[in-house]
Coordinates of C-alpha atoms in Angstrom, one line a residue:
M96 CA 82.0 67.6 76.8
P97 CA 85.2 66.3 75.1
V98 CA 87.7 64.6 77.3
A99 CA 90.9 66.6 77.7
S100 CA 93.8 65.1 75.6
P101 CA 97.2 64.3 77.2
E102 CA 98.8 67.0 75.0
T103 CA 96.4 69.6 76.5
Y104 CA 96.7 68.8 80.2
L105 CA 100.5 67.8 80.2
A106 CA 101.4 71.1 78.5
H107 CA 100.6 73.1 81.7
L108 CA 102.9 71.1 84.0
N109 CA 106.5 71.7 85.0
P110 CA 109.0 68.8 84.7
A111 CA 108.5 67.5 88.2
Q112 CA 104.7 67.7 88.0
R113 CA 104.7 65.9 84.7
E114 CA 106.9 63.1 86.0
A115 CA 104.5 62.6 88.9
V116 CA 101.5 62.5 86.6
L117 CA 103.1 60.0 84.2
H118 CA 104.3 57.6 86.8
T119 CA 101.3 55.3 87.0
E120 CA 102.5 51.8 87.9
G121 CA 103.6 51.1 91.4
P122 CA 103.8 53.3 94.6
L123 CA 104.5 57.0 94.3
L124 CA 105.5 59.5 97.0
V125 CA 105.2 63.2 95.9
I126 CA 106.9 65.5 98.4
A127 CA 104.9 68.7 97.6
G128 CA 106.0 71.9 99.1
A129 CA 103.4 74.6 99.9
G130 CA 102.0 76.2 96.8
S131 CA 103.8 73.8 94.5
G132 CA 100.7 72.7 92.5
K133 CA 99.9 69.4 94.2
T134 CA 96.2 69.7 93.5
R135 CA 97.0 70.1 89.9
V136 CA 99.2 67.0 90.0
L137 CA 96.5 65.0 91.7
T138 CA 93.8 66.1 89.2
H139 CA 96.0 65.7 86.1
R140 CA 97.1 62.3 87.4
V141 CA 93.5 61.1 87.7
A142 CA 92.7 62.6 84.2
H143 CA 95.6 60.8 82.7
L144 CA 94.6 57.5 84.3
T145 CA 91.1 57.7 82.8
S146 CA 91.6 59.3 79.5
A147 CA 95.0 58.0 78.4
L148 CA 95.2 54.6 80.2
G149 CA 91.5 53.7 80.1
V150 CA 91.1 53.1 83.9
K151 CA 87.5 53.1 84.9
P152 CA 86.5 56.1 87.0
N153 CA 85.0 54.0 89.8
E154 CA 88.3 52.2 90.2
I155 CA 90.0 55.4 91.4
L156 CA 89.9 56.5 95.0
A157 CA 91.1 60.0 95.8
I158 CA 91.3 60.9 99.5
T159 CA 91.4 64.5 100.7
F160 CA 91.2 65.9 104.3
T161 CA 88.3 68.4 103.8
N162 CA 85.1 68.4 101.9
K163 CA 86.2 71.7 100.4
A164 CA 89.3 70.2 99.0
A165 CA 87.3 67.2 97.6
G166 CA 84.8 69.6 96.0
E167 CA 87.6 71.6 94.3
M168 CA 89.2 68.5 92.9
R169 CA 85.8 67.2 91.7
E170 CA 85.1 70.5 89.9
R171 CA 88.5 70.5 88.2
L172 CA 88.0 67.0 87.0
L173 CA 84.5 67.7 85.8
S174 CA 85.9 70.5 83.6
M175 CA 88.6 68.2 82.3
L176 CA 86.7 64.9 81.9
G177 CA 83.0 65.9 81.8
P178 CA 80.3 63.7 83.5
T179 CA 82.8 60.8 83.7
A180 CA 84.4 62.4 86.7
R181 CA 81.2 61.9 88.8
A182 CA 82.0 58.2 89.1
I183 CA 85.4 58.8 90.7
W184 CA 85.6 58.3 94.5
I185 CA 86.8 61.8 95.5
L186 CA 86.1 61.9 99.3
T187 CA 87.5 62.6 102.7
F188 CA 88.7 59.7 104.8
H189 CA 85.5 59.8 106.9
S190 CA 83.3 59.9 103.8
A191 CA 85.1 57.1 102.1
C192 CA 85.0 55.0 105.2
G193 CA 81.4 55.9 105.7
R194 CA 80.5 54.4 102.3
I195 CA 82.5 51.3 102.9
L196 CA 81.3 50.8 106.5
R197 CA 77.6 51.1 105.4
A198 CA 78.2 48.3 103.0
E199 CA 80.0 46.1 105.6
A200 CA 78.1 47.2 108.8
E201 CA 76.2 44.0 109.3
R202 CA 79.5 42.0 109.5
L203 CA 80.2 44.1 112.7
G204 CA 76.7 43.9 114.2
Y205 CA 75.5 47.3 113.0
R206 CA 72.7 48.2 110.6
S207 CA 73.6 50.2 107.5
N208 CA 71.5 53.2 108.6
F209 CA 73.7 53.9 111.6
T210 CA 73.8 57.5 113.0
I211 CA 77.1 59.4 113.2
Y212 CA 77.3 61.3 116.5
D213 CA 79.0 64.7 116.4
S214 CA 81.4 65.9 119.0
A215 CA 78.7 67.3 121.3
D216 CA 76.7 64.1 121.2
Q217 CA 79.9 62.1 122.0
V218 CA 80.7 64.2 125.0
R219 CA 77.1 64.0 126.2
L220 CA 77.2 60.2 126.0
V221 CA 80.5 60.1 127.9
K222 CA 78.9 62.2 130.6
Q223 CA 76.0 59.7 130.8
C224 CA 78.5 56.8 131.1
L225 CA 80.4 58.5 133.9
E226 CA 77.2 59.1 135.8
D227 CA 76.0 55.5 135.3
L228 CA 79.4 54.3 136.6
D229 CA 79.1 56.5 139.6
K230 CA 82.0 58.6 138.5
D231 CA 82.0 62.3 139.3
P232 CA 81.9 64.3 136.0
K233 CA 83.5 67.2 137.9
R234 CA 86.5 65.1 138.8
F235 CA 86.6 63.2 135.5
V236 CA 85.8 65.9 132.9
P237 CA 83.7 64.3 130.1
R238 CA 85.5 66.2 127.3
G239 CA 88.9 65.0 128.6
I240 CA 87.8 61.4 128.8
H241 CA 86.4 61.7 125.3
V242 CA 89.8 62.9 124.0
Q243 CA 91.4 59.8 125.5
I244 CA 88.9 57.6 123.9
S245 CA 89.4 59.3 120.6
N246 CA 93.2 58.9 120.9
A247 CA 92.7 55.2 121.6
K248 CA 90.5 54.8 118.5
N249 CA 93.0 56.6 116.3
L250 CA 95.6 54.0 117.4
L251 CA 93.0 51.2 116.7
L252 CA 92.8 50.3 120.3
T253 CA 89.5 48.6 121.2
P254 CA 88.2 48.9 124.8
A255 CA 89.7 45.5 125.5
L256 CA 93.1 46.5 124.1
Y257 CA 93.0 49.8 125.9
A258 CA 92.2 48.1 129.2
E259 CA 95.4 46.0 128.8
R260 CA 97.5 49.2 128.7
V261 CA 96.1 50.8 131.8
A262 CA 98.9 52.5 133.8
S263 CA 97.0 54.7 136.3
F264 CA 93.7 55.1 138.2
Y265 CA 92.7 57.7 135.6
D266 CA 93.4 55.3 132.8
Q267 CA 91.3 52.7 134.5
T268 CA 88.4 55.1 134.6
V269 CA 88.9 55.9 130.9
A270 CA 88.9 52.1 130.2
E271 CA 85.6 51.6 132.1
V272 CA 83.9 54.6 130.4
Y273 CA 85.3 53.6 127.0
A274 CA 83.8 50.1 127.3
L275 CA 80.4 51.4 128.3
Y276 CA 80.5 54.2 125.8
Q277 CA 81.1 51.7 123.0
K278 CA 78.4 49.4 124.2
R279 CA 75.9 52.3 124.3
L280 CA 76.9 53.4 120.8
H281 CA 76.3 49.9 119.5
A282 CA 73.0 49.7 121.2
S283 CA 71.9 53.0 119.5
N284 CA 73.2 51.8 116.1
A285 CA 75.5 54.8 116.2
V286 CA 79.2 55.5 115.6
D287 CA 81.4 58.4 116.3
F288 CA 83.9 60.0 113.9
D289 CA 86.7 57.8 115.0
D290 CA 84.6 54.7 114.7
M291 CA 84.2 55.3 111.0
L292 CA 87.9 54.6 110.5
M293 CA 88.4 52.1 113.3
L294 CA 85.4 49.9 112.3
T295 CA 86.2 50.1 108.6
V296 CA 89.7 48.9 109.3
E297 CA 88.3 46.2 111.6
A298 CA 86.0 45.0 108.8
L299 CA 88.9 44.9 106.3
E300 CA 91.2 43.1 108.7
R301 CA 88.7 40.6 110.1
F302 CA 86.9 39.6 107.0
P303 CA 88.9 38.4 104.0
E304 CA 85.9 38.7 101.7
A305 CA 85.5 42.4 102.6
R306 CA 89.2 43.1 102.2
A307 CA 89.4 41.4 98.8
R308 CA 86.3 43.2 97.6
W309 CA 87.6 46.7 98.4
Q310 CA 91.2 46.0 97.4
K311 CA 90.1 44.9 94.0
A312 CA 87.6 47.7 93.7
F313 CA 90.3 50.4 93.7
R314 CA 93.1 49.9 91.2
Y315 CA 94.5 53.3 92.1
V316 CA 94.5 55.1 95.4
L317 CA 95.6 58.7 95.8
V318 CA 95.8 60.5 99.1
D319 CA 96.5 64.2 99.8
E320 CA 98.1 65.7 102.9
Y321 CA 99.7 62.3 103.8
Q322 CA 101.8 63.9 106.5
D323 CA 98.7 64.5 108.5
T324 CA 97.5 60.9 108.6
N325 CA 97.0 59.1 111.9
H326 CA 97.6 55.4 112.5
A327 CA 94.0 54.4 111.6
Q328 CA 94.1 56.3 108.4
Y329 CA 97.6 54.9 107.6
R330 CA 96.4 51.3 108.2
F331 CA 93.3 51.9 106.0
L332 CA 95.4 53.0 103.1
Q333 CA 98.0 50.3 103.6
I334 CA 95.3 47.6 103.4
L335 CA 93.7 49.1 100.3
G336 CA 97.1 49.4 98.6
E337 CA 98.3 45.9 99.3
H338 CA 96.8 44.3 96.2
H339 CA 97.5 46.6 93.3
Q340 CA 100.3 48.6 95.0
N341 CA 99.2 51.7 93.0
V342 CA 99.2 54.1 96.0
C343 CA 100.1 57.7 95.3
A344 CA 100.8 59.7 98.5
V345 CA 101.1 63.4 98.3
G346 CA 102.3 65.4 101.3
D347 CA 105.1 67.3 103.0
P348 CA 106.7 66.5 106.3
D349 CA 107.5 70.2 106.7
Q350 CA 103.7 70.9 106.9
S351 CA 102.9 68.3 109.6
I352 CA 100.9 70.3 112.1
Y353 CA 98.3 67.8 113.5
A354 CA 100.4 65.7 115.9
F355 CA 98.0 66.8 118.7
R356 CA 95.2 65.0 116.8
G357 CA 97.2 61.8 116.4
A358 CA 98.9 62.6 113.1
D359 CA 102.1 60.6 112.8
I360 CA 104.9 62.1 110.7
R361 CA 106.5 58.7 110.4
N362 CA 103.8 57.6 108.0
I363 CA 105.2 59.9 105.3
L364 CA 108.9 59.6 106.3
E365 CA 108.7 55.8 106.2
F366 CA 106.5 55.4 103.1
E367 CA 109.3 53.9 101.1
R368 CA 109.8 51.3 103.8
D369 CA 106.1 50.3 103.6
F370 CA 106.1 50.3 99.8
P371 CA 109.7 49.2 98.8
E372 CA 109.2 49.9 95.1
T373 CA 108.3 53.6 95.7
R374 CA 109.3 56.3 93.3
T375 CA 109.8 59.7 95.1
I376 CA 109.4 63.0 93.4
A377 CA 109.8 66.5 95.0
L378 CA 107.8 69.5 93.9
E379 CA 109.9 72.6 94.8
Q380 CA 108.6 75.3 92.5
N381 CA 106.2 77.5 94.4
Y382 CA 103.5 79.4 92.5
R383 CA 102.0 81.2 95.5
S384 CA 104.7 83.2 97.2
T385 CA 107.7 85.5 96.5
N386 CA 111.3 84.4 97.2
A387 CA 111.5 86.7 100.2
I388 CA 108.7 84.7 101.9
L389 CA 110.1 81.3 100.7
D390 CA 113.7 82.1 101.8
S391 CA 112.4 82.9 105.3
A392 CA 110.3 79.7 105.4
N393 CA 113.2 77.6 104.1
A394 CA 115.5 79.1 106.8
V395 CA 113.1 78.3 109.6
I396 CA 112.1 74.8 108.5
A397 CA 115.8 73.8 108.0
N398 CA 116.0 73.5 111.8
N399 CA 113.6 70.5 111.7
S400 CA 115.5 67.2 112.2
E401 CA 112.8 64.9 110.8
R402 CA 112.2 65.9 107.2
K403 CA 112.9 65.2 103.6
E404 CA 115.3 67.7 102.1
K405 CA 113.9 70.2 99.6
R406 CA 114.1 74.0 99.0
L407 CA 111.2 76.0 97.6
W408 CA 111.8 78.6 95.0
S409 CA 109.6 80.9 92.8
K410 CA 109.6 82.7 89.5
L411 CA 107.5 85.5 91.1
G412 CA 110.6 87.6 92.1
D413 CA 111.8 88.7 95.5
G414 CA 108.8 90.7 96.6
D415 CA 108.5 92.7 99.8
P416 CA 110.6 91.5 102.7
V417 CA 109.0 89.6 105.6
R418 CA 108.5 92.2 108.4
V419 CA 109.1 91.2 112.0
V420 CA 107.6 93.6 114.5
E421 CA 108.3 93.5 118.2
V422 CA 105.7 95.1 120.5
E423 CA 105.2 95.4 124.3
D424 CA 102.2 93.1 124.8
E425 CA 99.2 91.6 123.0
N426 CA 97.2 94.8 123.2
A427 CA 100.0 96.8 121.5
E428 CA 100.2 94.0 119.0
A429 CA 96.5 94.3 118.3
R430 CA 96.7 98.1 117.9
Y431 CA 99.6 97.7 115.4
V432 CA 97.7 95.1 113.3
A433 CA 94.6 97.2 113.2
S434 CA 96.6 100.3 112.2
R435 CA 98.3 98.4 109.4
I436 CA 95.0 97.0 108.2
A437 CA 93.5 100.5 108.1
S438 CA 96.4 101.6 106.0
L439 CA 96.1 98.7 103.6
V440 CA 92.4 99.3 103.1
E441 CA 93.3 103.0 102.2
E442 CA 95.8 101.6 99.7
G443 CA 93.0 99.7 98.0
Y444 CA 93.1 96.3 99.7
S445 CA 89.7 94.6 100.3
G446 CA 89.1 93.2 103.7
S447 CA 88.7 89.7 102.2
E448 CA 92.4 89.9 101.0
I449 CA 93.6 90.3 104.6
A450 CA 94.0 87.6 107.2
I451 CA 95.2 87.4 110.8
F452 CA 96.6 84.0 111.9
Y453 CA 97.2 82.8 115.5
R454 CA 98.0 79.5 117.1
M455 CA 95.1 79.3 119.6
N456 CA 91.6 80.7 119.4
A457 CA 92.1 82.3 122.8
Q458 CA 94.6 84.7 121.1
S459 CA 91.9 86.3 119.1
R460 CA 90.4 88.2 122.1
A461 CA 92.7 91.3 122.0
I462 CA 92.6 91.4 118.2
E463 CA 88.8 91.2 118.0
Q464 CA 88.4 93.9 120.7
T465 CA 90.7 96.3 118.9
L466 CA 89.2 95.6 115.4
R467 CA 85.7 96.4 116.9
L468 CA 87.0 99.7 118.4
S469 CA 88.6 100.5 115.0
Q470 CA 85.4 99.7 113.2
I471 CA 87.1 97.1 111.0
D472 CA 84.7 94.4 110.0
Y473 CA 86.0 90.9 110.5
Q474 CA 84.9 87.3 110.7
V475 CA 86.3 84.5 112.9
I476 CA 86.6 81.1 111.2
G477 CA 86.5 78.1 113.5
G478 CA 83.9 79.4 115.9
P479 CA 80.5 77.6 116.4
R480 CA 79.7 75.7 113.2
F481 CA 76.4 76.3 111.5
Y482 CA 75.4 72.7 112.1
E483 CA 76.3 72.9 115.8
R484 CA 73.8 75.7 116.6
A485 CA 71.2 74.5 119.0
E486 CA 68.2 75.0 116.8
V487 CA 69.8 73.3 113.8
K488 CA 71.1 70.4 116.0
D489 CA 67.5 69.9 117.2
A490 CA 66.2 69.6 113.7
I491 CA 69.1 67.2 112.8
A492 CA 68.3 65.1 115.8
Y493 CA 64.7 64.7 114.6
L494 CA 66.0 63.5 111.2
Q495 CA 68.5 61.1 112.9
V496 CA 65.7 59.5 114.9
L497 CA 63.6 59.2 111.8
D498 CA 66.5 57.6 109.9
N499 CA 67.7 55.4 112.8
P500 CA 65.0 54.8 115.6
A501 CA 67.6 53.2 117.8
D502 CA 69.5 56.5 118.2
A503 CA 69.0 57.1 121.9
I504 CA 71.1 60.3 122.2
S505 CA 69.1 62.1 119.5
L506 CA 65.8 60.9 120.9
L507 CA 66.7 62.2 124.4
R508 CA 67.6 65.5 122.8
I509 CA 64.3 66.1 121.0
A510 CA 62.0 64.4 123.5
N511 CA 61.1 67.8 125.0
R512 CA 61.9 70.1 122.2
P513 CA 59.8 72.1 121.7
R514 CA 58.5 71.7 125.3
R515 CA 55.8 68.9 125.5
A516 CA 55.9 68.1 129.3
I517 CA 58.4 65.3 129.0
G518 CA 60.8 66.0 131.8
D519 CA 64.0 64.3 133.1
T520 CA 62.2 62.0 135.5
T521 CA 60.0 60.7 132.7
L522 CA 63.0 60.1 130.4
S523 CA 65.0 58.4 133.2
R524 CA 62.1 56.0 133.8
L525 CA 61.9 55.2 130.1
V526 CA 65.6 54.7 129.9
S527 CA 65.5 52.3 132.9
Y528 CA 62.6 50.4 131.4
A529 CA 64.4 50.1 128.0
E530 CA 67.6 48.7 129.7
A531 CA 65.7 46.3 131.9
H532 CA 63.7 44.8 129.0
G533 CA 66.5 44.9 126.4
I534 CA 64.8 47.2 124.1
S535 CA 65.6 50.6 122.5
L536 CA 64.5 53.8 124.1
H537 CA 62.3 54.4 121.0
E538 CA 60.5 51.1 121.6
A539 CA 60.1 52.0 125.2
L540 CA 58.0 55.0 124.1
G541 CA 55.3 52.5 123.3
H542 CA 55.1 51.2 126.9
P543 CA 54.6 54.4 129.0
E544 CA 52.2 52.7 131.5
E545 CA 54.5 49.7 132.0
A546 CA 57.4 52.2 132.6
G547 CA 55.5 53.6 135.6
L548 CA 54.7 57.0 134.1
A549 CA 52.0 59.3 135.5
K550 CA 49.0 60.0 133.4
P551 CA 50.1 63.4 132.1
A552 CA 53.5 61.9 131.1
V553 CA 51.8 58.9 129.5
K554 CA 49.8 61.3 127.3
A555 CA 52.9 63.4 126.4
V556 CA 55.0 60.3 125.6
T557 CA 52.2 58.7 123.5
G558 CA 51.9 62.0 121.6
L559 CA 55.6 62.0 120.9
K560 CA 55.6 58.4 119.6
N561 CA 52.6 59.1 117.4
L562 CA 54.3 62.2 116.0
L563 CA 57.5 60.3 115.2
D564 CA 55.6 57.4 113.6
S565 CA 53.7 59.8 111.5
L566 CA 56.9 61.7 110.4
R567 CA 58.6 58.4 109.6
S568 CA 55.8 57.5 107.3
A569 CA 56.1 61.0 105.7
A570 CA 59.8 60.5 105.3
E571 CA 59.2 57.6 102.8
E572 CA 57.4 60.0 100.5
L573 CA 59.2 63.3 100.9
G574 CA 62.6 64.6 99.7
V575 CA 65.0 65.8 102.4
P576 CA 64.1 69.6 102.3
E577 CA 60.4 68.8 102.3
L578 CA 60.9 66.4 105.3
I579 CA 62.7 69.1 107.3
Q580 CA 59.9 71.5 106.6
E581 CA 57.4 68.9 107.7
V582 CA 59.3 68.3 110.9
L583 CA 59.5 72.0 111.7
D584 CA 55.8 72.4 111.0
R585 CA 54.5 69.3 112.7
T586 CA 56.6 69.9 115.9
G587 CA 55.6 73.5 116.2
T588 CA 59.3 74.6 116.3
I589 CA 58.8 77.7 114.2
E590 CA 55.7 78.7 116.1
A591 CA 57.6 78.3 119.4
Y592 CA 60.4 80.6 118.3
E593 CA 57.9 83.2 116.9
A594 CA 56.1 83.2 120.2
E595 CA 59.3 84.3 121.9
R596 CA 59.4 87.6 119.9
T597 CA 63.1 88.2 120.5
I598 CA 65.9 89.1 118.1
E599 CA 67.6 85.8 119.1
A600 CA 64.6 83.8 118.2
R601 CA 64.3 85.5 114.9
G602 CA 67.9 84.6 114.2
R603 CA 67.1 81.0 115.1
I604 CA 64.2 80.9 112.6
E605 CA 66.5 82.4 109.9
N606 CA 69.1 79.6 110.6
L607 CA 66.4 77.0 110.2
E608 CA 65.3 78.6 106.9
A609 CA 68.9 78.4 105.8
F610 CA 69.0 74.8 106.9
V611 CA 66.1 74.0 104.6
D612 CA 67.8 75.9 101.8
G613 CA 70.9 73.9 102.3
A614 CA 69.0 70.6 102.1
R615 CA 67.3 71.8 98.9
E616 CA 70.7 72.5 97.4
Y617 CA 71.8 69.0 98.4
Q618 CA 68.6 67.5 96.9
Q619 CA 69.4 69.2 93.6
Q620 CA 73.1 68.2 93.5
A621 CA 73.2 64.7 94.9
E622 CA 73.1 61.9 92.4
Q623 CA 71.0 59.7 94.7
P624 CA 69.7 61.9 97.5
T625 CA 68.6 60.1 100.6
L626 CA 68.1 61.1 104.2
G627 CA 70.9 58.8 105.3
S628 CA 73.5 60.2 102.8
Y629 CA 72.4 63.8 103.7
L630 CA 72.9 63.2 107.4
Q631 CA 76.4 61.7 106.7
E632 CA 77.3 64.6 104.5
I633 CA 76.5 67.3 107.1
S634 CA 77.9 65.4 110.0
L635 CA 81.4 65.5 108.3
F636 CA 81.3 69.2 107.6
S637 CA 84.5 71.1 108.7
A638 CA 85.6 74.6 109.5
Q639 CA 87.2 75.1 106.1
D640 CA 84.0 74.0 104.4
E641 CA 82.3 77.1 105.8
L642 CA 84.8 79.5 104.2
S643 CA 82.7 79.8 101.0
D644 CA 79.9 81.3 103.1
V645 CA 81.8 84.1 104.8
E646 CA 81.3 87.8 104.1
V647 CA 83.5 88.8 101.1
S648 CA 84.5 92.2 102.5
N649 CA 85.6 91.2 106.0
V650 CA 89.1 90.6 107.4
T651 CA 89.5 86.9 108.3
L652 CA 90.7 85.7 111.7
M653 CA 91.6 82.0 112.1
T654 CA 94.1 79.6 113.6
I655 CA 97.1 78.6 111.5
H656 CA 95.7 75.1 111.4
N657 CA 92.5 76.3 109.7
A658 CA 94.5 78.5 107.3
K659 CA 96.4 75.7 105.8
G660 CA 96.2 75.8 102.0
L661 CA 94.5 79.1 101.8
E662 CA 95.8 82.3 100.1
F663 CA 95.6 85.9 101.1
R664 CA 97.2 89.1 99.7
A665 CA 98.3 90.3 103.2
V666 CA 98.8 88.1 106.2
F667 CA 99.5 89.0 109.9
I668 CA 100.8 86.2 112.1
V669 CA 100.4 87.2 115.8
G670 CA 101.8 85.7 118.9
V671 CA 105.0 84.5 117.3
E672 CA 106.8 83.9 120.6
E673 CA 107.9 81.2 122.9
E674 CA 105.8 79.7 125.8
I675 CA 102.4 80.2 124.1

C-alpha cells in the first residue's frame, strides 16, 4: 500500500488543523473543542512524522484513554501508511505502562508475568486484608477503603508516604490496609490498575538506566484527552518528554469531567509552564453539531472560571433549537422521553440513532421501566461488563493461575469451581501453611498433609494441583483459544452448567463460547499472541470498548461520562437539575 503523500493528507485539513500537524519540533498544546477533528489532527500528525520527516514508527508513542479510541486511530493510520503503522505505539495509558513495566518489572522485585487484578479482585483482597487486621468489613467498607488506596496511588503516594499524611482514625485504618494490600499484591506477583502507572513512574524515577532507555525510545509523544489526566499519568508523560521535548498534548479544559477519578485540570491549564517553549493552537470549527447546539454549549461553559478561551462554530447551519422541557418528576420525564422516541421512530429514526444520557446510573430506573412498558427496545451501556460475568471471570482466573502461579486471589477463586470438595476451611489451612512457610499458595497445594488437611481434602487438593500442572504443560503447546477450551473441558465447567438445565446456565455456556470466540479473534489479529498479552488486553477493557457489540436497533442509555466523544442523531439529557 503506498504511503499517503503530504499533499494528500494536508488537503483535508482546515488552517488550524494544518498548523497543528506541521508543528513538529518542540512541545505543542492543541486546545480541541468537541467535534473539532482532534483525532484527524493526531493521525495526520503521526502520518506526517513518518512519511514526510522519516521518523521511525516505533519512535512514536500515541496515548489514548480507551482501547476503542486506540483502535480507531490505528485503523486510520493503517489506511494512510499501510503496514508501517503497526509499529507505532498506539495504546492507552495502562497498556503503554503495562509494556514498559513488564520490561522493567524485575528492577522493582516483580516478575514480568505479573497478573493484573480487576476491580472485583482488588476489593476482594482489601476485604481479606481487613479481616486479617481484625477490622470489621461492615464498619470499614472494602470498596470505600479501595477507593482511598486508588486515590493515593493516583497521587503516587506509596503506603509509607500515605501513612505520613494520616489525619484521622479512618485514615490510619486505610494506611494499615494499604500496606498489607500492597504486600499481598507483591507476594502474588500481581498489580492493580493503579500500580501499572505508579510502578512504571517509580521505575523511571528510581533507575536512571530505565529512564534514559524510554526517554530515548520515544522521539515523539502524543496524548489525547489531556484534560483528564491524573497526577500519575501527568508525571509519566513529563518524564518521557524531558529528553526530546516533543510532547503534543491534545485536550480541552471545558471537557474535564473526571475529577472524581483523580483527573487534575491543572495539568492542561499549566502545560505551558511545564514546557516553556510550548506552541498553543485552538481548534474551534465543529464538524459534528449545528450552531444552535454550539451556541447553547458556549453560553453554558462561559460560566467556568478555569478554562482557556475559545468559541466553537460550525458550517452546518443553525439547525433545530435546543429544547428545554420542564416536567413534574422523573416518572413524567420518562413518559415524555418515551413518547418523543416513539414519534421519532415513526418519523424514520432508527433506535440506534437515539440516546438518553444521565449523570448517574441510578437515574436510569424510571427511564428503563417506562421504555419497557412502551415496548421500546433499549440497551444500557456501563452495566456489568462481559469480562466481569462470573463464569467468564472463573475461566480468566484459571488462565491467570496458569500464567502466574503466584496469583493467590485467582487460585482462591477457582479452587472449588466447579465444585471439587475444597471448602473454606481447607483453603484457610492452606493459606496459613503458605504464610507460615514463606511459600505461595500454589506451592502449598503440594503439601496438603503437612497443612493438616483431612484425607478427603488431601485427595481433592492433590487433584487440583495435578490438574493445574497438566494444564500448564498444555499451555506451552496451545494457542489461547485452544487453551481456554482445554480448561473448560478438563475442569468440567461446561458439563456442570449443562447439568443445571436452566436458562441461566444456558446463557453462561453461551458467554463462555463467546469468550472462546473472542480469544480466537485475538489469536488471529495479534502480532505476537501470548497468554500474558491476552490477559493484559482483556483486563484493560472499558465500557466504551463494548459499544461495537451492542444491538444496532436499540435506543442507547448511558451516563454522560460514557457518552463522551460519541455521536447520535437525537439525544435526550435527563435529570438536568440541581442537587442530583
